[in-house]
Coordinates of C-alpha atoms and ligand atoms in Angstrom, one line a residue:
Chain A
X25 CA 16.1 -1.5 68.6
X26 CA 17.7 -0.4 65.4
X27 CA 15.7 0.7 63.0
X28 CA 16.1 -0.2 59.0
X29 CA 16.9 2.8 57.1
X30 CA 14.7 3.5 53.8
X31 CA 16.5 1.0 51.1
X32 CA 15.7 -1.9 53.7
X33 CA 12.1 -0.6 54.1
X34 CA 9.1 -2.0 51.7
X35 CA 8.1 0.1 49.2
X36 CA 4.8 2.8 50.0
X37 CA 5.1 1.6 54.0
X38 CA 3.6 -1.6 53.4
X39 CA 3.5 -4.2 55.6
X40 CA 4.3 -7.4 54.1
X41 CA 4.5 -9.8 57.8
X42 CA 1.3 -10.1 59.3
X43 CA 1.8 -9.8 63.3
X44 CA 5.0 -7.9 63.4
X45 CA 3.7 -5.2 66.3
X46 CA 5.4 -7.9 68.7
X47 CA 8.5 -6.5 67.6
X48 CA 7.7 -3.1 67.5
X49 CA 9.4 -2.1 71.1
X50 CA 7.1 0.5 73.0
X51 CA 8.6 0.2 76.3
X52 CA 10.8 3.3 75.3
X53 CA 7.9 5.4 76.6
X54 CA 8.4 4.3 80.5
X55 CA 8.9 6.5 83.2
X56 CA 8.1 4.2 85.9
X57 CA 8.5 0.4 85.9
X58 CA 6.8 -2.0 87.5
X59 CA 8.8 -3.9 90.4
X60 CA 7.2 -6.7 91.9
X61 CA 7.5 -8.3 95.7
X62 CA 7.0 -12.0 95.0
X63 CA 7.3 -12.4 99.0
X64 CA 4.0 -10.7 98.5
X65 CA 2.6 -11.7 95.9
X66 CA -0.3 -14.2 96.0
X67 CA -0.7 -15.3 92.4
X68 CA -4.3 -14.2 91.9
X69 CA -3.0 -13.0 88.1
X70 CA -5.1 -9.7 88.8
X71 CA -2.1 -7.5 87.4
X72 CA -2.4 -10.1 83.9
X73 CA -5.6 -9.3 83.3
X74 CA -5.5 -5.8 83.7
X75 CA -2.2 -4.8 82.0
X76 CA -3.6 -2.6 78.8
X77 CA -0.5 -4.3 77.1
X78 CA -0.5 -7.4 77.9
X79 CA 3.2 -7.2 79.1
X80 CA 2.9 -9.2 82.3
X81 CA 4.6 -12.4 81.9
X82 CA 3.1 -15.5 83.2
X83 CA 4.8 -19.0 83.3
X84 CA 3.5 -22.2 84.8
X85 CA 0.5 -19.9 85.5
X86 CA 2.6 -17.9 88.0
X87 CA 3.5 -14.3 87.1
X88 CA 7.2 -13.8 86.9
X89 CA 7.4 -10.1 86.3
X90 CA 6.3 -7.7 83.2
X91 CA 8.3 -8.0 79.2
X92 CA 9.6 -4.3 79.8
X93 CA 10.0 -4.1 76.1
X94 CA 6.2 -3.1 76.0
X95 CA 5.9 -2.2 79.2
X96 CA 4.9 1.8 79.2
X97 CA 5.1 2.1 82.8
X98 CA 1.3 2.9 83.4
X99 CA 1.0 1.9 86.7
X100 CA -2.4 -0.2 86.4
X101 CA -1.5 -3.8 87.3
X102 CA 0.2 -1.8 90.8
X103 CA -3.0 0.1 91.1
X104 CA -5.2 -3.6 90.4
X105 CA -2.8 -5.7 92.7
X106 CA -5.1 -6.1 95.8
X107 CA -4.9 -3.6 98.5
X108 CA -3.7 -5.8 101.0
X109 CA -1.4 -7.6 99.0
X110 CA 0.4 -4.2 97.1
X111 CA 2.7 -6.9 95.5
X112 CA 3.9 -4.4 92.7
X113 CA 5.5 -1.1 93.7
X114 CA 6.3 1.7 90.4
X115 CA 9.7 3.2 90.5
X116 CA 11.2 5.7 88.7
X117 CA 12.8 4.4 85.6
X118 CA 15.7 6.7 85.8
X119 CA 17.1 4.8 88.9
X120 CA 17.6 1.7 86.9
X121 CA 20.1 3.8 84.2
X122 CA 23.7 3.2 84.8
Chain B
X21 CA -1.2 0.6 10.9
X22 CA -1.4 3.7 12.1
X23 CA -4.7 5.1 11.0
X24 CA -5.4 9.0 11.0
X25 CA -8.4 10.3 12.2
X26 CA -10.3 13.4 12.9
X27 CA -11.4 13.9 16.9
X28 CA -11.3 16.2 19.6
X29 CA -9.0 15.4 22.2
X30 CA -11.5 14.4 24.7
X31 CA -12.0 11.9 22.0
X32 CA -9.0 10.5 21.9
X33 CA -7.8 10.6 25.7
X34 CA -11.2 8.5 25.8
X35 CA -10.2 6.1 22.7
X36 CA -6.7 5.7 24.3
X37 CA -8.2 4.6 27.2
X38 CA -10.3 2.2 25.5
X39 CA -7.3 0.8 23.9
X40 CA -5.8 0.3 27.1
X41 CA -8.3 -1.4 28.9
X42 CA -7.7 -0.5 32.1
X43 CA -9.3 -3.0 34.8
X44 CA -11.0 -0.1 36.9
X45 CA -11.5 3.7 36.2
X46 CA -13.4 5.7 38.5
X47 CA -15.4 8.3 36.8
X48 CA -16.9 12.1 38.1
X49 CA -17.9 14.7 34.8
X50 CA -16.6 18.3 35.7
X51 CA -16.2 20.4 32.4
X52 CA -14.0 20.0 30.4
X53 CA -12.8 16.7 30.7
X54 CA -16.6 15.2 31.2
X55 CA -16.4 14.1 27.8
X56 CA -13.7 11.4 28.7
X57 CA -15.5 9.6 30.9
X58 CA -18.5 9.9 29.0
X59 CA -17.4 8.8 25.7
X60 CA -15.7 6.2 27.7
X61 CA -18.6 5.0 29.8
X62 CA -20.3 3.8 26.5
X63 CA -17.2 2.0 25.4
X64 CA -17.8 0.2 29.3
X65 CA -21.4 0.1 28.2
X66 CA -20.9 -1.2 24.9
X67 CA -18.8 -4.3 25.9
X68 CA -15.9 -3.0 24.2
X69 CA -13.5 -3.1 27.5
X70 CA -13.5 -5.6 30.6
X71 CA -13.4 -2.0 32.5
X72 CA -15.0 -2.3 35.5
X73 CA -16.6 1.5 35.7
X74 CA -17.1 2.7 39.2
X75 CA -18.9 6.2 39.3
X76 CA -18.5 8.0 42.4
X77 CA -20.1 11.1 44.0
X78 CA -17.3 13.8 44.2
X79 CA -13.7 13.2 42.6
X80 CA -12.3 13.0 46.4
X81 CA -14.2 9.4 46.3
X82 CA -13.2 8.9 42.5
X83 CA -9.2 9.2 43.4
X84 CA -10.4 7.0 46.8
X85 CA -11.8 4.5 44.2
X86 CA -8.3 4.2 42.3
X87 CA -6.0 4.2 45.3
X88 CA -8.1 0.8 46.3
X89 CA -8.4 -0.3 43.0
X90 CA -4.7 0.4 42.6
X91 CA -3.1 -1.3 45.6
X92 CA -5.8 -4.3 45.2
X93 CA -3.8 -4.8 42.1
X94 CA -5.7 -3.1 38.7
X95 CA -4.3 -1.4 35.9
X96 CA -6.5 1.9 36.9
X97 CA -6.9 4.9 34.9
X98 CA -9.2 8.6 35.5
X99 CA -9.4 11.9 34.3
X100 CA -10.5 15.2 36.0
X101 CA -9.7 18.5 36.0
X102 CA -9.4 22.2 37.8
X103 CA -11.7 21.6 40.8
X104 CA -12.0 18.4 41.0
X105 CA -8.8 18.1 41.3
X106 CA -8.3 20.0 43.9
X107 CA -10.9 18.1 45.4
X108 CA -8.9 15.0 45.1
X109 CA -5.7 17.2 46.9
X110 CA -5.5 15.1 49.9
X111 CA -5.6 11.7 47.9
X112 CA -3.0 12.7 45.9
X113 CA 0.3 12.1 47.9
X114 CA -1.9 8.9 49.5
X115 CA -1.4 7.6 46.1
X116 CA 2.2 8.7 45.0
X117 CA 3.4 7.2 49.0
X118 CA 1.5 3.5 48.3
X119 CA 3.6 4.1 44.9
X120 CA 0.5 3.3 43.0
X121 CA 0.5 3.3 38.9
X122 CA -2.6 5.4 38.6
X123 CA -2.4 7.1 35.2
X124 CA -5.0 10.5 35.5
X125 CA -5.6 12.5 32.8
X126 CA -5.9 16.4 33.7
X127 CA -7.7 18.2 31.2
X128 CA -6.7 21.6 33.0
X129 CA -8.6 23.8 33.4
X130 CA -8.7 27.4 36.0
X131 CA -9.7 27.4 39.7
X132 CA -12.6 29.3 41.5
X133 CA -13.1 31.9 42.0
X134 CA -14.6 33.7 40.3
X135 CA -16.2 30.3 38.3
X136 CA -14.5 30.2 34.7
X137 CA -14.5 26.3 32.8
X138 CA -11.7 27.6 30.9
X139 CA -8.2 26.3 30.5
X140 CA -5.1 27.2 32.7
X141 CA -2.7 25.3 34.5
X142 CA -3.6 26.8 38.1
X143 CA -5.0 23.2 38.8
X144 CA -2.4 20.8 37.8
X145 CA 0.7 23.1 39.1
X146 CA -1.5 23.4 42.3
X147 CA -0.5 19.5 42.8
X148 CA 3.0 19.5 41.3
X149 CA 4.2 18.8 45.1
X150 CA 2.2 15.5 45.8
X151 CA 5.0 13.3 44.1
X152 CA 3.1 12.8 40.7
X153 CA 5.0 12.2 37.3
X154 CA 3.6 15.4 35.3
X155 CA 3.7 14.8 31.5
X156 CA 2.0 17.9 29.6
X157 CA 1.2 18.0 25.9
X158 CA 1.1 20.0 23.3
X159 CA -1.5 18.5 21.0
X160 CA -4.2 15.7 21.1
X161 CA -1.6 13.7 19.3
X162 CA 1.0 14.6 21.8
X163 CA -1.6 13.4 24.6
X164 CA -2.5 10.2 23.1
X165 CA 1.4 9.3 23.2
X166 CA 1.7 10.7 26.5
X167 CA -1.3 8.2 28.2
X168 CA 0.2 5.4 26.0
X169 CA 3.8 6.0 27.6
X170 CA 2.7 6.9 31.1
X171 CA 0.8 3.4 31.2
X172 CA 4.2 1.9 30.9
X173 CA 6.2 4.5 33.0
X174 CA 4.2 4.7 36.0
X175 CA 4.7 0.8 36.7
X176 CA 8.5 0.5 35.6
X177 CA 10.5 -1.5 38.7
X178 CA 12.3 1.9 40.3
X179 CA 9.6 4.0 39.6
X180 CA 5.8 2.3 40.8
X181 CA 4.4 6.1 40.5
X182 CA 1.6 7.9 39.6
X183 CA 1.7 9.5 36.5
X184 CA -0.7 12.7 35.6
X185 CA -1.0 13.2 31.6
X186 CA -2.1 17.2 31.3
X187 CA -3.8 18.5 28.3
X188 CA -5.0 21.8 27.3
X189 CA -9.1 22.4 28.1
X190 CA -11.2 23.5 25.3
X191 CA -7.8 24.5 23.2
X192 CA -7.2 21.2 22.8
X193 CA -10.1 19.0 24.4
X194 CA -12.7 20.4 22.8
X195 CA -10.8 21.2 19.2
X196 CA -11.0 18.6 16.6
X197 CA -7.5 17.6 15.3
X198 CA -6.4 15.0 12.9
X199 CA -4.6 12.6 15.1
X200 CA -2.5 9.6 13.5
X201 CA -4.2 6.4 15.9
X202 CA -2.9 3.3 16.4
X203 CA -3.9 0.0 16.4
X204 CA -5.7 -1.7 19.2
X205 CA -3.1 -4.5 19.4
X206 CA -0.1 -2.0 19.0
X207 CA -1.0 -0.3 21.9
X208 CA -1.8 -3.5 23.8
X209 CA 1.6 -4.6 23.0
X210 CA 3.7 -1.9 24.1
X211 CA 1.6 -1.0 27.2
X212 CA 2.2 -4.9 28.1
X213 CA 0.2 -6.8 30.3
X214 CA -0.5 -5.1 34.1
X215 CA 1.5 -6.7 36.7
X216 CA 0.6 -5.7 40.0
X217 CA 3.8 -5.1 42.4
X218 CA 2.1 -6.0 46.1
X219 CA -1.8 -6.3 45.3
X220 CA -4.3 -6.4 48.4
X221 CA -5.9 -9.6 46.2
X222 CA -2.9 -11.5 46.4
X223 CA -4.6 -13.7 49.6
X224 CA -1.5 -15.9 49.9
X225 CA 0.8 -12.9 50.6
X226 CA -1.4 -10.6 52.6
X227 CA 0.1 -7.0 52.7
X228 CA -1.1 -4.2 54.8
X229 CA -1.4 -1.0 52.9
X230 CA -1.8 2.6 54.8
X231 CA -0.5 1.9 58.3
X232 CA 0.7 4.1 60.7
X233 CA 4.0 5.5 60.1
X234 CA 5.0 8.2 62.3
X235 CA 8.7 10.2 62.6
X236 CA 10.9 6.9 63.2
X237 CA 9.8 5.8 59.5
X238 CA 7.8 8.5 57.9
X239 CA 10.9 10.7 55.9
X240 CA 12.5 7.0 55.3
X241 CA 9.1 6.8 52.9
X242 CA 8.8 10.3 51.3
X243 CA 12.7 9.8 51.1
X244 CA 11.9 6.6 48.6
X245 CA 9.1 8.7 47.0
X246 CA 11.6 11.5 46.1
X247 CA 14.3 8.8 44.9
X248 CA 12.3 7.1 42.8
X249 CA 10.8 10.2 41.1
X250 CA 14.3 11.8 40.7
X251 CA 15.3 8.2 38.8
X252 CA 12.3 8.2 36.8
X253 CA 13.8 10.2 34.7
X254 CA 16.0 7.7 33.0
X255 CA 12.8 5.1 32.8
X256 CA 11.0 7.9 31.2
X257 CA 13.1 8.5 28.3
X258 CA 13.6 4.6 28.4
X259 CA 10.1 4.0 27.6
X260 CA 10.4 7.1 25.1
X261 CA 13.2 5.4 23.0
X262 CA 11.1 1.9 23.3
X263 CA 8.3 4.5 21.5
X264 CA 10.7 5.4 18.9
X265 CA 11.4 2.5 18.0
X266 CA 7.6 0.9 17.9
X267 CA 6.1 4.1 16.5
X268 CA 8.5 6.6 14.9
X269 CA 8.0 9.3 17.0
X270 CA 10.7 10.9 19.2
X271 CA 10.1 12.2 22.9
X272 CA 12.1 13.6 25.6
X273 CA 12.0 15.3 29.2
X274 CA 12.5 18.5 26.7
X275 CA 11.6 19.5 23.2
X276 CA 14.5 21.8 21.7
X277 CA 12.7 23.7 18.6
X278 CA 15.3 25.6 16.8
X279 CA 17.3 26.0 20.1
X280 CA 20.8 25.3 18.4
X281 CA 21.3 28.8 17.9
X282 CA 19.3 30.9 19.4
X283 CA 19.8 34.2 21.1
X284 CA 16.2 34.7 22.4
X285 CA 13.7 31.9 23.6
X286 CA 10.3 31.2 25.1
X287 CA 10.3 28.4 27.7
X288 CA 6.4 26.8 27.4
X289 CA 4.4 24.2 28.7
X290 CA 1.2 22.6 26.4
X291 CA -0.5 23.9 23.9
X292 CA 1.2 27.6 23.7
X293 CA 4.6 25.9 22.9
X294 CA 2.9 25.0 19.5
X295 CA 2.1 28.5 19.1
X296 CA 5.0 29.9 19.9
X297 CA 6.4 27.7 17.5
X298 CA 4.5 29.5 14.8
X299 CA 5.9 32.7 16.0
X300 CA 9.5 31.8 15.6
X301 CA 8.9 30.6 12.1
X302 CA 7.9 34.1 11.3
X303 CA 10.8 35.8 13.0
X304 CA 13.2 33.1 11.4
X305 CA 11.8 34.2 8.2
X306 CA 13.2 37.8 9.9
X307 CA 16.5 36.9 10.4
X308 CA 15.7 37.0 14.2
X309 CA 17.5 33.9 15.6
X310 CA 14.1 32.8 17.9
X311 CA 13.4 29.4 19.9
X312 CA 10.6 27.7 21.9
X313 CA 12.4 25.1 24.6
X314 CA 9.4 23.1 25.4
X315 CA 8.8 21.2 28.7
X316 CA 7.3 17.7 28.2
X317 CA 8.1 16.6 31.9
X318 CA 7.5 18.7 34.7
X319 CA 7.4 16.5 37.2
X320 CA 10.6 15.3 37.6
X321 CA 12.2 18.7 37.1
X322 CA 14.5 18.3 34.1
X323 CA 17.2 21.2 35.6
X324 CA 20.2 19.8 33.4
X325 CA 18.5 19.4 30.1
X326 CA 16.9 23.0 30.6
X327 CA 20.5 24.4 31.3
X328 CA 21.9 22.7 28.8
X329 CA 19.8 24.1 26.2
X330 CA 19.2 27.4 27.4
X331 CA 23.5 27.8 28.1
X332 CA 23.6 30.0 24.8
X333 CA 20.5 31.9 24.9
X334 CA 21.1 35.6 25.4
X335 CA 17.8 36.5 26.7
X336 CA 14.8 33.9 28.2
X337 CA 10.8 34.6 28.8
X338 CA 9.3 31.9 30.9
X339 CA 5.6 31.7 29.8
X340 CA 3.4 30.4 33.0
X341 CA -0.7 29.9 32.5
X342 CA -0.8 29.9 36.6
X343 CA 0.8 31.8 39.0
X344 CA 2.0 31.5 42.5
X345 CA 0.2 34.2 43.9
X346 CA 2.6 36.0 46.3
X347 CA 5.9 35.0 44.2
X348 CA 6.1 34.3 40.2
X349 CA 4.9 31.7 37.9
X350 CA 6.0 27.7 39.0
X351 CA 7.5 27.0 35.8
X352 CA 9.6 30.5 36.2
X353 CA 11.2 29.7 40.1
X354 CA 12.0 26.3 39.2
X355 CA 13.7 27.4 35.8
X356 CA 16.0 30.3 37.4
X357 CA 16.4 28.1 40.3
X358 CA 18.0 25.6 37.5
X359 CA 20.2 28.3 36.0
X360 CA 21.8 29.4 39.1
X361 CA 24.5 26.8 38.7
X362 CA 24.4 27.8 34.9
X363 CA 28.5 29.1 33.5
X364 CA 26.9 32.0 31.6
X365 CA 23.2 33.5 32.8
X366 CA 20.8 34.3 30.0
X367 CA 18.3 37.2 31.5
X368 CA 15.0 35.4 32.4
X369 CA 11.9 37.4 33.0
X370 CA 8.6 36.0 33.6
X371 CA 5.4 35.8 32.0
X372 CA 1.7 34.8 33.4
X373 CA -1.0 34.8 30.7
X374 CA -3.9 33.0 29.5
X375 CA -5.7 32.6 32.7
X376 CA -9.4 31.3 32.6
X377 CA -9.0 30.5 28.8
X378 CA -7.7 34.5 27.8
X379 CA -6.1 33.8 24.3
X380 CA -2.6 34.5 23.9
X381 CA -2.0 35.3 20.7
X382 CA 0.6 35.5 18.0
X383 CA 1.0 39.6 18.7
X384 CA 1.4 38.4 22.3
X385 CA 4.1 35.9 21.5
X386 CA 6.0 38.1 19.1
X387 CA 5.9 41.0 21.6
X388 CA 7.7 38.8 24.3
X389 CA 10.8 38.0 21.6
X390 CA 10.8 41.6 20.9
X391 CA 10.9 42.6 24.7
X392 CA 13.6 40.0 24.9
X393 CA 15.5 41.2 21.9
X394 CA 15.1 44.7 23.5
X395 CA 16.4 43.5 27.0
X396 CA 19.8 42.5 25.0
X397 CA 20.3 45.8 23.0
X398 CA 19.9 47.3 26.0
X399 CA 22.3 45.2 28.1
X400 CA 19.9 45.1 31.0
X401 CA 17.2 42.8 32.0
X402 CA 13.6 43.2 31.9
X403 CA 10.9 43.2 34.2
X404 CA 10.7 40.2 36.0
X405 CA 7.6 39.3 36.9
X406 CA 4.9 40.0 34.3
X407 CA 1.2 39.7 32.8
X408 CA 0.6 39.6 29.9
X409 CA -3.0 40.5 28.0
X410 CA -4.1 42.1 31.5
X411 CA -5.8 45.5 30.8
X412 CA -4.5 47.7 33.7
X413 CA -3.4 51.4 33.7
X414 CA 0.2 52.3 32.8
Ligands
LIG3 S1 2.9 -0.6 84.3 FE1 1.2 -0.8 82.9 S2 2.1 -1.6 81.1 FE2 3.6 -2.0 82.7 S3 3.1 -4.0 83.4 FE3 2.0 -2.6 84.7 S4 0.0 -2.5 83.7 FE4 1.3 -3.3 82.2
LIG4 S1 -2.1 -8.6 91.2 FE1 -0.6 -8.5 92.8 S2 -1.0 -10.3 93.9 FE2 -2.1 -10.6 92.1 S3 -0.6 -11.7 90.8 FE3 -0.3 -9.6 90.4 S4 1.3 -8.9 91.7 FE4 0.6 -10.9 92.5

């Protein structure tokens, strides 16, 4: 993300476009990512309801995986995934840096 | 037509206001500049304004009052002074970051302890950081043209700042002067009509004011706030020239009196500048080749103007009615600081006086040109860092 330097910013902070948090990127935070085994996986959304960001991605009411832009890497939805499913495993973000 | 009549100058900060009519003004009495609001509460009361009057419990709710009146989109207007004030501290850079066009008149007065309701400028230099416009005047007449201008200035595109109009307490809000007025519609005029820049009413463009702004954006912000206060000084001696022009009567960020040639000078803010003024027709009448460099705008810092007409001066006395406990008098650091970069360095020593509403006096005045004068015979500096009028042993 690159952020505006102050002569593109609105005077006094304001925010003049309601909703704009989607594009405030907080995944920046991570440490660990999710990574899912859809092998595993048995759809029951579990990890959607409980993600406190509502990162998980769902299409076609199947769960494809979490928007890692907003994903901090918490580790609820592989702590909520039922225990004898453990669909979602949390690795270490650093391996995924080339 | 100007009309002249005789008031105090809580009178006519109150009258001004009136002519103004300013959509909200949040009122708090705290001596001396009670009499503002209170004068102007029956100008509310007697129908006279569409002021909608909102009278709060401390002045910390007062400046909260104008903030939301101010970013909801009203032409808002107050007046306070010494502790209440510094009561409304932590509102104060709230209202300079939302760039809000409050125009406050300070009515200065000294801070506790121990309790004194007299004047000196402890209160309004205490806030001289919180990215306010600082006008100061020397006379009730000088403050009603200073409110009339800092309605226009503080909403000027490049600027959207809050403007604080300081005025002597008691020496000049209590004393009655004979002040030239103008008219009702004259001041309507040139103030214009108030329109908002983002306001909080405007439902079909909703705005958020006050997020969250933490170190990816915040210095971007304070960053605007410092531009836009730095450029203010072309908009302020804009709206001066416009005053000119309407009026007659000339303003700048500095007021040169018989600076053109001379050797020693007394650099002042308010009401003592007219004194001194006084002084150095008495030692003109000497031969003594005095001057009184008067500082309308404190707030931005005018360094190049207060170089430029100090370059000649052999020998300077900055005259401070506060100090910075610890260091020297505000008006003092950021006056050497400005002649650092000066060609030729005039000595500049430093004066406190006045504090809690102690006179200072023609004897006083005269006795700082002689210690200048002295300091230049002598080839060497003075002291300093001073008080003056402080009994103490020697
Ligand atoms: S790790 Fe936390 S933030 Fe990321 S998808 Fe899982 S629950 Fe959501
Ligand atoms: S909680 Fe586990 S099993 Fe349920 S949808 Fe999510 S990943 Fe699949």
């Amino acid at each position: 993300m690159t952020l505006k330097n102050k002569e593109e910013l609105p005077l006094g902070g304001l925010i003049e476009e309601a909703g704009n948090a989607a594009e405030y990127e907080t995944g920046g935070w991570r440490t660990f990512r999710p990574v899912w085994d859809f092998e595993k996986c048995i759809q029951c959304l579990t990890c959607w309801i409980y993600c406190p960001d509502s990162c998980i991605i769902v299409e076609d009411e199947k769960v494809k995986g979490a928007d890692l832009r907003f994903c901090k890497g918490c580790g609820v939805c592989a702590n909520e995934c039922p225990p004898k499913i453990r669909a979602i495993t949390m690795e270490e973000e650093v391996k995924f840096k080339k | 037509m100007a009309k002249r009549e005789s008031m105090t100058g809580n009178q006519v900060v109150a009258e001004c206001m009136r002519q103004i009519n300013p959509d909200v003004v949040a009122a708090y009495p705290i001596t001396p500049s009670t009499e503002v609001m209170q004068i102007f509460a029956q100008s509310v009361a007697d129908g006279l304004v569409d002021t909608e009057l909102v009278t709060v419990e401390s002045e910390h709710s007062a400046m909260s009052a104008c903030i939301g009146a101010s970013a909801a989109g009203g032409r808002v207007m107050t007046a306070t002074s010494a502790c209440g004030l510094a009561l409304m501290w932590e509102l104060l850079p709230v209202a300079s970051a939302l760039r809000l066009p409050i125009v406050m008149t300070v009515v200065n007065r000294a801070l506790s302890a121990p309790i004194n309701i007299h004047c000196d400028h402890s209160d309004s230099m205490g806030c001289r950081d919180a990215g306010w416009i600082q006008l100061y005047s020397e006379n009730a007449q000088e403050a009603y043209h200073n409110i009339i201008q800092a309605a226009k200035i503080c909403n000027r595109e490049g600027v959207w700042l809050p403007v604080m109009v300081c005025v002597d307490g008691f020496i000049i809000s209590h004393s009655i002067e004979s002040v030239e007025m103008l008219e009702d519609d004259e001041v309507q005029r040139f103030v214009g009509e108030f329109k908002p820049r983002k306001p909080l009413l405007d439902v079909d463009n909703p705005v958020t004011y006050g997020a969250l702004d933490l170190q990816d954006y915040y210095m971007e912000h304070k960053k605007q706030v410092d531009d836009a206060i730095q450029s203010s000084k072309s908009e302020i001696l804009k709206v001066a020239e416009e005053f000119k022009k309407e009026f007659g009567y000339e303003y700048g960020l500095i007021d040169s009196y018989m600076m053109e040639d001379a050797e020693v000078a007394i650099v002042a803010l308010n009401s003592t500048a007219g004194t001194s003024k006084y002084v150095v027709n008495m030692l003109r009448q000497e031969g003594i080749k005095a001057g009184v460099l008067k500082i309308r705008v404190f707030r931005p810092f005018p360094a190049d103007e207060i170089r430029e007409a100090l370059k000649n001066v052999k020998a300077v006395a900055v005259l401070d009615r506060s100090s910075s406990y610890g260091t020297a008098g505000p008006l003092f650091l950021d006056i050497r600081s400005a002649m650092y970069e000066a060609d030729s360095k005039p000595f500049i020593t430093n004066y406190i006086y006045g504090l809690g509403g102690r006179d200072i006096g023609i004897d006083e005045l005269r006795s700082i040109y002689e210690g200048l004068i002295s300091s230049i015979k002598e080839g060497k500096p003075a002291r300093t860092y001073n008080w003056i009028g402080v009994r103490e042993k020697v």
